[in-house]
Structures are given as C-alpha cells and as structure tokens.
Short mmCIF file of C-alpha atoms (C1' of nucleotides) in Angstrom, two decimals:
data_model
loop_
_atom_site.label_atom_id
_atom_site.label_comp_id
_atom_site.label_asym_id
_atom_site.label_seq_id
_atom_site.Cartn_x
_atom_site.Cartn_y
_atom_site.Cartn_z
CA UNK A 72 -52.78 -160.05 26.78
CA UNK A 73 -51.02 -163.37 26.66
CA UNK A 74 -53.18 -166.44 26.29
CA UNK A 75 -54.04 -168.26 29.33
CA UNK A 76 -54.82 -171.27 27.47
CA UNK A 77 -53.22 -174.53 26.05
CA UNK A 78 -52.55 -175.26 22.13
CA UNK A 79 -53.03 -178.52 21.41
CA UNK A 80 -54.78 -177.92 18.07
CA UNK A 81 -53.42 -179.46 14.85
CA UNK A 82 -52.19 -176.95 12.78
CA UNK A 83 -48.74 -178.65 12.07
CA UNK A 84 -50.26 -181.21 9.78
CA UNK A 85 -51.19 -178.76 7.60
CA UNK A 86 -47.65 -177.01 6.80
CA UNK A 87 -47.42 -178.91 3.63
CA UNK A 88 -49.93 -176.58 2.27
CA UNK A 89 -47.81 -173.60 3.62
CA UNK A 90 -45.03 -171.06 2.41
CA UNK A 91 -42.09 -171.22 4.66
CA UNK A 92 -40.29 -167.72 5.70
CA UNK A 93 -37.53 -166.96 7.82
CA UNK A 94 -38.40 -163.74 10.31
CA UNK A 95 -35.57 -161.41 11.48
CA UNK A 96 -35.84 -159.88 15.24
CA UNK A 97 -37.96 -156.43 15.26
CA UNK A 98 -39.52 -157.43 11.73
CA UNK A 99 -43.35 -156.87 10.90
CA UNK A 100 -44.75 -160.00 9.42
CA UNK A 101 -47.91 -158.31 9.05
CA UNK A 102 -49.23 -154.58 9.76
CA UNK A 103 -52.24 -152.61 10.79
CA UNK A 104 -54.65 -151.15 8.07
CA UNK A 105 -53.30 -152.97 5.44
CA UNK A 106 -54.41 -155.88 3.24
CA UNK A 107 -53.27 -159.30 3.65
CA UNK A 108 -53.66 -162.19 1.01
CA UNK A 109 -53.28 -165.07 4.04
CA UNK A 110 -52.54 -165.95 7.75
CA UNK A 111 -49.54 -167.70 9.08
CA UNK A 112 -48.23 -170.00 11.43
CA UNK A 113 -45.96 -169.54 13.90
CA UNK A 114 -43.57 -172.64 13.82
CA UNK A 115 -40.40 -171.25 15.80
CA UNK A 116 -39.56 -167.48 17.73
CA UNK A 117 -41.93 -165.24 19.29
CA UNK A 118 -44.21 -162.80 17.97
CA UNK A 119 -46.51 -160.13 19.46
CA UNK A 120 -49.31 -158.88 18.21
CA UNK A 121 -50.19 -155.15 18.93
CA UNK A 122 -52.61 -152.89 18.04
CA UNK A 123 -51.98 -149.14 17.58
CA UNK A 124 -55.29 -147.34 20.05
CA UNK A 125 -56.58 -143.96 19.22
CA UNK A 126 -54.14 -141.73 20.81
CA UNK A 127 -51.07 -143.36 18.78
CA UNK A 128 -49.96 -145.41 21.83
CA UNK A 129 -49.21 -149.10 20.89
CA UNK A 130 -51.00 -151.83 23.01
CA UNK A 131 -50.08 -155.34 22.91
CA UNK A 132 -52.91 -157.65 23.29
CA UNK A 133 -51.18 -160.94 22.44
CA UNK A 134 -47.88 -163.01 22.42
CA UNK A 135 -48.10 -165.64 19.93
CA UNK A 136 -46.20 -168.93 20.84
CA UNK A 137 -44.87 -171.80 18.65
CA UNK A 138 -47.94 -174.05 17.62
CA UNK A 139 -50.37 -171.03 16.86
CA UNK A 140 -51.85 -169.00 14.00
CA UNK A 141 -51.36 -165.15 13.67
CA UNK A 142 -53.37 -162.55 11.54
CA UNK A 143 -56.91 -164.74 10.38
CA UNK A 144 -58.45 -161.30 10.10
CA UNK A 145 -57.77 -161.54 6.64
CA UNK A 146 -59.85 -164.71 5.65
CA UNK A 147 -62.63 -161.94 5.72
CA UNK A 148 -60.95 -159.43 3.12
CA UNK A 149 -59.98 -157.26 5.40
CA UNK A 150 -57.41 -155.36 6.27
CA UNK A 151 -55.32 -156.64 9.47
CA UNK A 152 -56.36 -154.80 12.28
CA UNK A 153 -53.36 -155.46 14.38
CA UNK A 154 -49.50 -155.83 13.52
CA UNK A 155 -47.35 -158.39 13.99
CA UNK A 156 -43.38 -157.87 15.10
CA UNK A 157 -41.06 -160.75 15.57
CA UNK A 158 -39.13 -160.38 19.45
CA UNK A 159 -37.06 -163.02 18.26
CA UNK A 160 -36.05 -164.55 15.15
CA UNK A 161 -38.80 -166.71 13.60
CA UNK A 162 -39.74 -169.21 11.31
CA UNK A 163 -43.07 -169.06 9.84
CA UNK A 164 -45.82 -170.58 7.52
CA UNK A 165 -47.78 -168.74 5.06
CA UNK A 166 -51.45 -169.86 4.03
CA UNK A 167 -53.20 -168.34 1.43
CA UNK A 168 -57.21 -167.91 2.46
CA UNK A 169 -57.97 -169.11 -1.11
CA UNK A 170 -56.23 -171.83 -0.88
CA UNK A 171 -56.91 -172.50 2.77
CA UNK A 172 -60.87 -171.94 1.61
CA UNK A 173 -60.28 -175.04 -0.40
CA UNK A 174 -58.83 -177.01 1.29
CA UNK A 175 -61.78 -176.26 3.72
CA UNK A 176 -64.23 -177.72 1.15
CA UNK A 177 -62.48 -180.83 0.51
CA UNK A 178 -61.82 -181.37 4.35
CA UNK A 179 -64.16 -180.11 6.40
CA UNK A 180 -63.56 -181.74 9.73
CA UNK A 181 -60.88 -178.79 9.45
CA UNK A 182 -63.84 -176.30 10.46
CA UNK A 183 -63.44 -176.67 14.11
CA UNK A 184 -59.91 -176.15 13.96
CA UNK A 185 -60.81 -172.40 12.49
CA UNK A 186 -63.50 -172.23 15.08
CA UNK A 187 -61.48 -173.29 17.96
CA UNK A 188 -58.43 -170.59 16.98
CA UNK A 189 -60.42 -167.53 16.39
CA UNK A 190 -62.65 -168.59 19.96
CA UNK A 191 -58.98 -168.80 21.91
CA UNK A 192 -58.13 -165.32 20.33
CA UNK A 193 -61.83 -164.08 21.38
CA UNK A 194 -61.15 -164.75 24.65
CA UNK A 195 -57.82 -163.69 24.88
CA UNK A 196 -59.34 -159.94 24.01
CA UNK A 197 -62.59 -160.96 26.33
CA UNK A 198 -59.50 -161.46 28.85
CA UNK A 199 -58.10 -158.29 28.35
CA UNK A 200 -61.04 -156.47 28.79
CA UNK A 201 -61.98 -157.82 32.07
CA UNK A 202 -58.25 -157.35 33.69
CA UNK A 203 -59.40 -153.53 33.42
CA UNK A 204 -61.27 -154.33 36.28
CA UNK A 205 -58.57 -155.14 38.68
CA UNK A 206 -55.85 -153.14 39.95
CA UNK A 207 -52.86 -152.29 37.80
CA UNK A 208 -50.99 -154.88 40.52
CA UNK A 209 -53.04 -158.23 39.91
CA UNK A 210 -53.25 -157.05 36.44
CA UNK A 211 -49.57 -157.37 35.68
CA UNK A 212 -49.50 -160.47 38.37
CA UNK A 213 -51.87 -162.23 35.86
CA UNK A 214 -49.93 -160.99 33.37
CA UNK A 215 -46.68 -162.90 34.19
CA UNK A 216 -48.32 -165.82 35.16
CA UNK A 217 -49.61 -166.34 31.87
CA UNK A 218 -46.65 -165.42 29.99
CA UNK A 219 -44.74 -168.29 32.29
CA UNK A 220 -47.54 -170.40 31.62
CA UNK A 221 -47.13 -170.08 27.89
CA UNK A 222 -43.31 -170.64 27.88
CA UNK A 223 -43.41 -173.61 29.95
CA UNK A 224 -40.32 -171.48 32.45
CA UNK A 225 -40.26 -168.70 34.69
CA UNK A 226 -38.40 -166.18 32.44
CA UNK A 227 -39.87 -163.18 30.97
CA UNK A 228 -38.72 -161.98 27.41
CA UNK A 229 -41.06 -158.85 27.56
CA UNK A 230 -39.30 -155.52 28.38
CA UNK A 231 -41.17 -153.24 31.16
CA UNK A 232 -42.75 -151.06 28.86
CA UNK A 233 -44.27 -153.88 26.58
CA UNK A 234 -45.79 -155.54 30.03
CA UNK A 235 -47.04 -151.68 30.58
CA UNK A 236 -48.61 -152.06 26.71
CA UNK A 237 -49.59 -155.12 27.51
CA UNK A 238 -51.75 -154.13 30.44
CA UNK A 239 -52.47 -150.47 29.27
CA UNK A 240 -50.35 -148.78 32.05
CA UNK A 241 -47.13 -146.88 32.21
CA UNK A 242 -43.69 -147.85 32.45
CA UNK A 243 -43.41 -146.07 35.90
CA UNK A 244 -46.08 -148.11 37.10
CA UNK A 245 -44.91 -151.03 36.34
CA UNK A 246 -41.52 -150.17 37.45
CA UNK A 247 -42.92 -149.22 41.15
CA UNK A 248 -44.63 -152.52 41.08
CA UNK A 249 -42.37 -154.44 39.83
CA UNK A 250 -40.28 -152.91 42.25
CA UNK A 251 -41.54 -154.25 45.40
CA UNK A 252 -41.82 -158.06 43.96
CA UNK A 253 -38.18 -157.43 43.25
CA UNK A 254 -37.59 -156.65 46.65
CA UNK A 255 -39.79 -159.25 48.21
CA UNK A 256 -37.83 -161.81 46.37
CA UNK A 257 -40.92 -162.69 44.31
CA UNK A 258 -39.03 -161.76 41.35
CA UNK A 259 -35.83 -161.77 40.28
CA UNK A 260 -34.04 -159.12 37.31
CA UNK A 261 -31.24 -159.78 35.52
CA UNK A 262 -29.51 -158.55 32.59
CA UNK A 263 -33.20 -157.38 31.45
CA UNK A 264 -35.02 -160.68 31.87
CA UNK A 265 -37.73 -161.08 34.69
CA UNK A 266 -37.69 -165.13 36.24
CA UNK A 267 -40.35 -165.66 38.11
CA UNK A 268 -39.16 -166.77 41.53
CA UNK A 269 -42.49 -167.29 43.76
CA UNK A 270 -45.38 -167.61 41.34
CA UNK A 271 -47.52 -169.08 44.33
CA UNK A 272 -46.41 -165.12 45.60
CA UNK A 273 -48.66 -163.33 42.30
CA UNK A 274 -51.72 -165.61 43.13
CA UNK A 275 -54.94 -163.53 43.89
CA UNK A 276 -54.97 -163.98 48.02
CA UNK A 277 -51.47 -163.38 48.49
CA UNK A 278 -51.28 -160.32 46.14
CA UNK A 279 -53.14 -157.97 48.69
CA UNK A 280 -50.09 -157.83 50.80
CA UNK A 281 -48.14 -156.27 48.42
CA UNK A 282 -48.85 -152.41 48.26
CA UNK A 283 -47.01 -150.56 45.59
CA UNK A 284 -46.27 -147.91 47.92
CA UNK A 285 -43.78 -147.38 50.25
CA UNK A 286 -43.98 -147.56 54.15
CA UNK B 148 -68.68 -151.56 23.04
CA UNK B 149 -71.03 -151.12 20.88
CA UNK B 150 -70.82 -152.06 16.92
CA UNK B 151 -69.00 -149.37 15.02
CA UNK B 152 -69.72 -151.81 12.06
CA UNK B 153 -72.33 -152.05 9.65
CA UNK B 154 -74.56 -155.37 9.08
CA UNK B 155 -74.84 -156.58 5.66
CA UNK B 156 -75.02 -160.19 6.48
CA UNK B 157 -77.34 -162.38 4.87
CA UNK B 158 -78.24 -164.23 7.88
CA UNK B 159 -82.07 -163.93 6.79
CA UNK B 160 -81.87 -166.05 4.54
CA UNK B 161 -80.68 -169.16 6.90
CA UNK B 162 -83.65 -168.70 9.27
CA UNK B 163 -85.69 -171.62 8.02
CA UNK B 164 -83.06 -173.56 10.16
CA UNK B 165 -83.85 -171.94 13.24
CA UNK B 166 -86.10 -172.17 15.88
CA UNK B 167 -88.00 -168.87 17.11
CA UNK B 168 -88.64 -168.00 20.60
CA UNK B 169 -89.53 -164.98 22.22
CA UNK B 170 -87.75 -163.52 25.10
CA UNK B 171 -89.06 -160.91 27.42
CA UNK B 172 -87.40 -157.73 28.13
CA UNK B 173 -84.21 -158.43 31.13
CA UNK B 174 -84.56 -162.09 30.62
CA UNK B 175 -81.00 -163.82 30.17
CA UNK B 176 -80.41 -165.49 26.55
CA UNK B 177 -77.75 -167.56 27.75
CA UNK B 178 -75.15 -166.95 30.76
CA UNK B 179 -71.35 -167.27 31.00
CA UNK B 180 -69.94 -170.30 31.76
CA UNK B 181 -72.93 -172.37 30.73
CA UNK B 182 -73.04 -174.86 28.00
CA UNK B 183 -74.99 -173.91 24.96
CA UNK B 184 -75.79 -175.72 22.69
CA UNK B 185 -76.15 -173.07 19.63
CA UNK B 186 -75.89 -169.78 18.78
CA UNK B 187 -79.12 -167.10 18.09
CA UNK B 188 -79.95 -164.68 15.39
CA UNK B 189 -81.61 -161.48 16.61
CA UNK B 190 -84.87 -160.82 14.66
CA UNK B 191 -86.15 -157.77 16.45
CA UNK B 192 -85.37 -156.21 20.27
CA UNK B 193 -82.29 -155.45 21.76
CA UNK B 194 -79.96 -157.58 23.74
CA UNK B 195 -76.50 -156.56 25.30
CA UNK B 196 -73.71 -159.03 26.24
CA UNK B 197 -72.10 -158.52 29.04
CA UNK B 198 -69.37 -160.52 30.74
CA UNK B 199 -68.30 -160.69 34.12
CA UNK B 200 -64.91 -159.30 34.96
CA UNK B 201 -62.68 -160.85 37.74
CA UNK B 202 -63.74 -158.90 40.69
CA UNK B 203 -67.79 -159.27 39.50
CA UNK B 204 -68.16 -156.37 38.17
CA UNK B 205 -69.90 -156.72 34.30
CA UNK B 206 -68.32 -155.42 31.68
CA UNK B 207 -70.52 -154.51 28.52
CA UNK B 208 -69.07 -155.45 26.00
CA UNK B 209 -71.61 -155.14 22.81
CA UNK B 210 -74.63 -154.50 21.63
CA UNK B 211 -76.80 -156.66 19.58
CA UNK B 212 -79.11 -155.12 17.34
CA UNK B 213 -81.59 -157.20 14.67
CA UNK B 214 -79.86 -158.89 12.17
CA UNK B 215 -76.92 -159.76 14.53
CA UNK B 216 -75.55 -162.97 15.23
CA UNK B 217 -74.52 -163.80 19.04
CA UNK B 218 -73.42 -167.01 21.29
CA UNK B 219 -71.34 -168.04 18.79
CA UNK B 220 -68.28 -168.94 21.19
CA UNK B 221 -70.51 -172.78 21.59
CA UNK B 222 -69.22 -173.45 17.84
CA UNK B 223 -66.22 -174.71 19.63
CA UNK B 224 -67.97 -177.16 22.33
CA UNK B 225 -67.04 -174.27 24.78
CA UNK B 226 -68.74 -172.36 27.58
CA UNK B 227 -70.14 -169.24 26.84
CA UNK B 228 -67.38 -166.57 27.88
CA UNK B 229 -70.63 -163.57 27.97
CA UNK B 230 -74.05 -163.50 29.04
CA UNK B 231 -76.75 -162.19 26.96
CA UNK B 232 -79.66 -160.44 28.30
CA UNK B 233 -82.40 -158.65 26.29
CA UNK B 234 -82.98 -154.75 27.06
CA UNK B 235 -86.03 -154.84 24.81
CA UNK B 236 -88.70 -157.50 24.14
CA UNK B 237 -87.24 -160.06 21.66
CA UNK B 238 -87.70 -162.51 18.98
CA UNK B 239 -84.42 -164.62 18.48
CA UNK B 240 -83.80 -167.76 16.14
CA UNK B 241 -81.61 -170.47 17.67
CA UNK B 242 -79.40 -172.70 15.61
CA UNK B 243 -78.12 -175.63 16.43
CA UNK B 244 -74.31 -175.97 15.69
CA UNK B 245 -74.36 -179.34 14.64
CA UNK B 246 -76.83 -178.93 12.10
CA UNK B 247 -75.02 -175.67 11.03
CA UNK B 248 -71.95 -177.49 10.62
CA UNK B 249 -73.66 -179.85 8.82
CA UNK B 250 -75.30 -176.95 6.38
CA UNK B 251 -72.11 -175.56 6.11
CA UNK B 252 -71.11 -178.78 4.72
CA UNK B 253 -73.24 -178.90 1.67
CA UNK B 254 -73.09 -174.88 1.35
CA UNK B 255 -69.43 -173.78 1.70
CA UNK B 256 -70.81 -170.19 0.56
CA UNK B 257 -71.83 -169.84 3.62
CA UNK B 258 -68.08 -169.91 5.63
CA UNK B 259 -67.29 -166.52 4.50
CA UNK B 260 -70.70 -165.72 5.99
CA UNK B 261 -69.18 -167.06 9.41
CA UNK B 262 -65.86 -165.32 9.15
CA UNK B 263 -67.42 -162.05 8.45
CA UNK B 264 -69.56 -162.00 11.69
CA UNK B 265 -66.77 -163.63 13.68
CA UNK B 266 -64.19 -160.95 12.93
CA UNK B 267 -66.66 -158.12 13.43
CA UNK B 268 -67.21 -159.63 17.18
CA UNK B 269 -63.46 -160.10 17.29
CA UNK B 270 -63.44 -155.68 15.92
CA UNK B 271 -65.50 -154.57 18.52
CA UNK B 272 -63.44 -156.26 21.05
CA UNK B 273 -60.36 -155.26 19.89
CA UNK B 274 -61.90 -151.40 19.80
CA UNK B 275 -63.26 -151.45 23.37
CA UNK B 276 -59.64 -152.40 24.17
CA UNK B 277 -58.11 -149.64 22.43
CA UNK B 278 -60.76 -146.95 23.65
CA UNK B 279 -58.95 -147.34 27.02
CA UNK B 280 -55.90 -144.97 25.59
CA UNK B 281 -58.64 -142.27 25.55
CA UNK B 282 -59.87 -139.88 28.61
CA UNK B 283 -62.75 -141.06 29.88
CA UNK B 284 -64.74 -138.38 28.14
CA UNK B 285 -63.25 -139.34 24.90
CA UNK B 286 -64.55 -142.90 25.10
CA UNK B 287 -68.24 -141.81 25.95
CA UNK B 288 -68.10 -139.84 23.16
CA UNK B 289 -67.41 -142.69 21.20
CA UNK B 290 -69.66 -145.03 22.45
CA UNK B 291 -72.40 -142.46 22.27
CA UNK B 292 -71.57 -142.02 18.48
CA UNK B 293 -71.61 -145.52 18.13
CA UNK B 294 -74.43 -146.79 19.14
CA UNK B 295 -76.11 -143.56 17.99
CA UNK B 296 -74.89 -144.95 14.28
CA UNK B 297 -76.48 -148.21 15.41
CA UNK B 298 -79.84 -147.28 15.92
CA UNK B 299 -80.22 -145.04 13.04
CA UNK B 300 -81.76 -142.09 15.47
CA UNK B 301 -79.84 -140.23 17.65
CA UNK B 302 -81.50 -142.16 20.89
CA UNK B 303 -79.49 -143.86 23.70
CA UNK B 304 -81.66 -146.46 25.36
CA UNK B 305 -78.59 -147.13 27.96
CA UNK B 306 -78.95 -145.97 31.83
CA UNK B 307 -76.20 -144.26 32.97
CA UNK B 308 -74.87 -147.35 34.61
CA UNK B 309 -75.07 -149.27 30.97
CA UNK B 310 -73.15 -146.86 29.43
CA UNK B 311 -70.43 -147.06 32.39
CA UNK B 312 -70.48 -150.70 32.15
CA UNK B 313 -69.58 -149.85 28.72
CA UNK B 314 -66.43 -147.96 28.81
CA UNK B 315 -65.23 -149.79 32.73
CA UNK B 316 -65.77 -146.00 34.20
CA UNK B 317 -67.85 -145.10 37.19
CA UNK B 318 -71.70 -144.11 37.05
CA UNK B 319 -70.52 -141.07 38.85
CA UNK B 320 -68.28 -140.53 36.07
CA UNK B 321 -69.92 -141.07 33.32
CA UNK B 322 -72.74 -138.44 35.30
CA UNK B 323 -70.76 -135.75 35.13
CA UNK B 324 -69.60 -135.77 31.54
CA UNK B 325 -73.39 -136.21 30.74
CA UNK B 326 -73.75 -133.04 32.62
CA UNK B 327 -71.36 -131.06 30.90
CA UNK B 328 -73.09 -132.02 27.32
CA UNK B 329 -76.31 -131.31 28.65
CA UNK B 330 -75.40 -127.80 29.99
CA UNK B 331 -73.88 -127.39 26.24
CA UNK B 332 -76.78 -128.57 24.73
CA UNK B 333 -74.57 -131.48 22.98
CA UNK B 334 -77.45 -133.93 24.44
CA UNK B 335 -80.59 -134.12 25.85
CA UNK B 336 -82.19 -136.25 28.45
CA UNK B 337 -85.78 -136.62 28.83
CA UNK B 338 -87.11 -139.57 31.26
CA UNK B 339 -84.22 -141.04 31.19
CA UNK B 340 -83.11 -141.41 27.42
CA UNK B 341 -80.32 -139.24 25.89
CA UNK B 342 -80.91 -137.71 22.63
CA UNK B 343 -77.76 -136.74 20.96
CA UNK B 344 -78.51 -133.08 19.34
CA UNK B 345 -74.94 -132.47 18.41
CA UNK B 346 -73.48 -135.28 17.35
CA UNK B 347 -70.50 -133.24 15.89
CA UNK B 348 -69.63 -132.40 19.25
CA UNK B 349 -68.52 -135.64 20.01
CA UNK B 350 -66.26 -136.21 17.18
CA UNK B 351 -62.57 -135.92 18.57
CA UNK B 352 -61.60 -132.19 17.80
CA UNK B 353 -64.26 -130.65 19.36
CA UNK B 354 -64.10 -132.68 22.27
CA UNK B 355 -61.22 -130.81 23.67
CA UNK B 356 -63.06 -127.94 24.59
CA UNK B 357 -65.51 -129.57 27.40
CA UNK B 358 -63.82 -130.01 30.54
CA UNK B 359 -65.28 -132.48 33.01
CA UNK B 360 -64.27 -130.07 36.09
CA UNK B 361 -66.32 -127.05 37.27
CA UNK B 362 -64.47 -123.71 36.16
"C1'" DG C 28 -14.31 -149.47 20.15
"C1'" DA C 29 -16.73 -145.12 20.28
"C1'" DA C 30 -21.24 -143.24 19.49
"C1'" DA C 31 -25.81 -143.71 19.49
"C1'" DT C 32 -29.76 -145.98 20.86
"C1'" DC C 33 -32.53 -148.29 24.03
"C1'" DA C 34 -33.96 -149.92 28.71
"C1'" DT C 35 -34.11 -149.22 33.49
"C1'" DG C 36 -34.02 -146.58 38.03
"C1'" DT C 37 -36.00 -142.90 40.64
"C1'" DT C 38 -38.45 -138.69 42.35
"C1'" DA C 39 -42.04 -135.19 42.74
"C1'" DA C 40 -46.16 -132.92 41.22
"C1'" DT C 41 -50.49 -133.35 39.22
"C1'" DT C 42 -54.92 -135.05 38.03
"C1'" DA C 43 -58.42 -137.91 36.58
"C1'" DG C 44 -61.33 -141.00 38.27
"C1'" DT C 45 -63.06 -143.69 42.31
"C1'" DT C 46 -65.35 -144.24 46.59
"C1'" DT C 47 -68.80 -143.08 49.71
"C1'" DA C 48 -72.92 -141.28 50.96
"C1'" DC C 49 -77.38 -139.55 50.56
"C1'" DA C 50 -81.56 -137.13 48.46
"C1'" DG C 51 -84.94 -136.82 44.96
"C1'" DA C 52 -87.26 -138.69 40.82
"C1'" DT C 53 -89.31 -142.11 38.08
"C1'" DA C 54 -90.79 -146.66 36.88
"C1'" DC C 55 -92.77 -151.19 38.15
"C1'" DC C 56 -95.79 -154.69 40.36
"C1'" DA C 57 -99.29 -156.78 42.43
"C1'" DT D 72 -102.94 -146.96 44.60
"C1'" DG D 73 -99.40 -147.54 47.51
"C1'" DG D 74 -94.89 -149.48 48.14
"C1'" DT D 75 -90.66 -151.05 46.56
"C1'" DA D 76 -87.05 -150.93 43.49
"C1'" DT D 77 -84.40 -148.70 40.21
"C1'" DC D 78 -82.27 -144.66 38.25
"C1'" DT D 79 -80.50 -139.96 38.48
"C1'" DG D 80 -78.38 -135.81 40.87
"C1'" DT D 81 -74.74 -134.01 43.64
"C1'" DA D 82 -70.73 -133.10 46.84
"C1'" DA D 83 -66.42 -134.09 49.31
"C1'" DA D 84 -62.48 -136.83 50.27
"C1'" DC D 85 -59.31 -139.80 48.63
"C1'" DT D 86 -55.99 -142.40 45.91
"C1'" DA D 87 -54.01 -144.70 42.30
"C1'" DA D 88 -51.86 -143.85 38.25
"C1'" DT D 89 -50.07 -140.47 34.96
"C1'" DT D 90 -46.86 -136.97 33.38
"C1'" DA D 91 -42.46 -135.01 33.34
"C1'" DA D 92 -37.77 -135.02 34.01
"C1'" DC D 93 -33.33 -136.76 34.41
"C1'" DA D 94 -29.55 -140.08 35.60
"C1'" DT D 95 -27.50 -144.50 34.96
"C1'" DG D 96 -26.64 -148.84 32.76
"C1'" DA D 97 -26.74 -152.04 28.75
"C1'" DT D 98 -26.85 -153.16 23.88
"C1'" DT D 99 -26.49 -152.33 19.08
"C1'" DT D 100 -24.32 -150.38 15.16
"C1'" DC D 101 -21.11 -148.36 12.20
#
DNA sequence: GAAATCATGTTAATTAGTTTACAGATACCA
DNA sequence: TGGTATCTGTAAACTAATTAACATGATTTC
C-alpha cells in the first residue's frame, strides 16, 4: 500500500547526523530476515518496500517517497522484516540506532518525530488490511489515487504486476481492470507508464459503473 | 491476527503511573476515530481490536492478552485508527501520554521498551497481510496456532464469526473448514469453544491433505 | 545490433469463496 | 421462566478471481 498521507515531518534537519549513499535502480538497500545496524532516509528516487508472504509471492505494502524514513524495524534489534529495492536511482541517509538513541537523549522533543513515522507506517499496513474488504476494482482505484497523491502528478511508475503485489491480486486481474479504465478514457498507457486521466472517474460512487467484465 | 510473538516486556513495572479501571466483558476501550488521550496496559481479561474496513465490515486485527500494551496510535495526537473491545472481564491501566513522555524523559531506558511493543504491533500487521497469499484454510490454521500459542492451552475463545473477522473470510467459510477438522478429530468443539487436539495438524505440511470440499 | 529478458495483451477453464436463506441450538436478561 | 438475541449447522447458486498458456511488444545487456 502507498501512503495516503502527507510528510511534513522534519527529518531533513537531521541529515547532518547521517551517512550519505548513492542507490542504483533494482538495488536492495535493506532485506528481509536479516540484521540491520540503522534506518535511512530517503532524500531522492523511489523505493518500495515489500515483504516476501508465506507462499514465496512478494507483496508490496509501501512506496516510500522523498522526505520519509525506511526500515525503523531495526531500532528494536531486529531483523528487517521487509526489503527494500530502489525503482529508481536514489540517494539516501544512513542513521545508526545507537547513535540516533543518543541523539534521542540529548533532544528529546525528537520523540514525536519517531512516534509520528512509525504511526503513518501503522496505518499504512492498517490501510492495507482493510482494502481486503473491497473489491479487487476500488482496491486498485484507491490504489492509484494514492500513488498520484504521493507524487504530486498523475503518472504511475509501478508496473502491472507490482500494482497486483501491491493489492494482493494477479496480473490478469489487474490487466482486465485496468483494461476497461483504459477504454473508458479514465486512464491513459503509454510506453509502460499509467497517467491518470479522470481521477474524479476512480472515486467510490462513480466506480460502480465500471464492471470488469465485458457486455 | 493474533500475536505470533512472545511478551517479555517489562511494562509491570511502569504501572504505578497508571490509573486502573475495570471494564466489563463487550464494553468498548476506546473506538476508532475518537481522540484518546492515552494508551492502556492489559492487566488481566481479554480484549480484541478491531477496525472497521471501508465497506463496514470489522476487520480483527489482534488480540490483546495481559501484559499487552494497546491504543498506542494517541502517542502521536492522532485518532485511534482501531477500536478495542473486551471479550472477557478486564482490568486495564491507562497512561497518560504526556506524562509518559515526560517519564520517558528522565528514563531513556525505557524507549527501547516503546520500540519493542511498537514493532511487535507493526509484526502482527504486517503478518495478517501476508497470511492473505495462503488458502483460506491455510490462514485458519494459522490463526488457530496462534492464538492457541497465546493462551498457553489449546482453547479458542473466538465464535466462528471472530475468527472470520480474523482472516477477512466468510463465517460460512470458516464453518466448513471447522467441519472438516472436527470430522478428523484435529479439533473439538464443545458449547461453542474449539479445543485444538492436534495441533500438528495445522502446521503447513499436513495441511494439504484436508480438503474443504465433500469427496 | 542481436539475443535475451522483461512487460503487456488476451483467452478459456477452473475453483475457491461468497451470498442467500433458513433451521436448530445455546446463552442472556429482566 | 419465558422470550429475545446470538451463535452454529447446512445446502444451493453464483461469481469474482485465479491458473495456465501463449503471443506480441519493449527494454536491457553483452
């Protein structure tokens, strides 16, 4: 799931304290099951966070945007319980949780920063969870609205089957559905990018025009 | 979903802070999308947070059993994103956040304290997500094993339609599979609580075997 | 610039899970 | 103690989404 809500927090006052690194395309910056020494910042790119489920299949429960923090579950000692991949080149900043434990001490009007991160990640799962209880059409309408939401345009970087792994479905589903928006000019595709044409169109009372079957 | 985590926190010792109250059996704690004004400790009873999905259906998403922290999303100044109703009889200990912050102040020991218990909510959401790449029977399974790990004995005190609200299935579905283990002898049901006899049955190879559908 | 890899387009068959509907059992309350 | 409310049992029909399979088009990569 993609976050439906603002970042205005204040993490870019802090990237003095930070490691720079310079992400490639398709690169993990962090995986599953193992042990991290620190979280990061996500100053330029796009990254998604996934999560691989029981049966092996991947599912991608968040897109993480300029301006926020990936992979926290480590300030608990833990191993990450997610990945992170790079979908396009990035430039990131490394915090150690010592450090950042510290610094914590000294300053800790910092607190609700923490708070207010890992409670706009909570939610973005809480999100996910409750999109299983619409159809796999408003789920993927919701979907896209976010993602525009998040990158201020229309366009869509995500391939069909990461929107399927973002919503739990198929490719073929989201094909078929995507399908009909395409040809009800409430999307448009080209060269592999989706643009949002008619986001009034994905809106909850207009969506139960839209079957995903055909006449 | 329920906890697949243990609880070693050290809440216990932070109780002097708190105020007690008792809460009677399918009385709401707090409710989504109120303000609260604290969080609660769980000293004995059962509660189960639920949260209401977009087309009002709930959703349960965990179980809270003693020595568990919940309502924590207020940290931030936020709404509650769950409602939390007791299942049992319970005794609860509310903290106020501000004075929490402010005892975090003078005992930084306790952060890691905070983190722990936030990223074990943050688990069990991430795991109810990823249960939805099993078959439905799969996930009962699982959520059976679970919360049988939870309360030490192998005793469900979920209805049918709990433990549906617990995976996002159907009662009728989550019926059926019930009948299937009870015709094995995997479970047992006597007015109306399971007992899990077998609970190597459940774990994932052996699961293959039971077929929801008649023969 | 050719080969290999990856993403999309499309169909048909299958199936798992939902919906609906109702009867019987058990708990609760007052 | 009776009445209401809640929970379980069960069947049949339906449907949305998956699986499988293959063809075409677009990028990487060497």
């Amino acid at each position: 799931m993609v976050s439906p809500f603002e970042t205005d927090l204040k993490w870019e006052t802090l990237l003095k304290y930070g490691t720079r690194q310079f992400v490639k395309r398709k690169t993990a910056i962090y995986k599953q099951e193992t042990m991290g020494e620190g979280f990061y910042y996500l100053h330029k790119g796009l990254v998604k966070i996934v999560t691989s489920t029981f049966k092996g299949k991947d599912r991608l429960v968040n897109i993480v945007v300029p301006g926020q923090i990936m992979g926290l579950q480590t300030m608990d000692q833990q191993p990450h319980f997610t990945t992170a991949i790079a979908v396009k080149n990035a430039v990131i900043y490394h915090f150690s949780c010592k450090q950042f434990l510290e610094t914590l001490k000294v300053q800790p009007e910092l607190l609700p920063l923490l708070t207010q991160t890992i409670n706009q990640k909570m939610r973005i799962l809480l999100t996910a969870i409750s999109m299983k209880a619409l159809t796999s059409e408003e789920q993927i309408a919701r979907l896209l609205l976010n993602i525009c939401e998040d990158f201020k345009n229309h366009e869509v970087p995500l391939t069909q089957q990461e929107l399927a792994d973002c919503a739990g479905l198929t490719r073929i589903t989201v094909y078929k559905i995507l399908k009909v928006w395409k040809e009800s000019g409430i999307i448009e595709i080209k060269n592999r990018t989706f643009i949002v044409k008619r986001p009034d169109m994905l809106q909850p009372p207009h969506l139960t025009a839209c079957t995903t079957h055909p006449v």
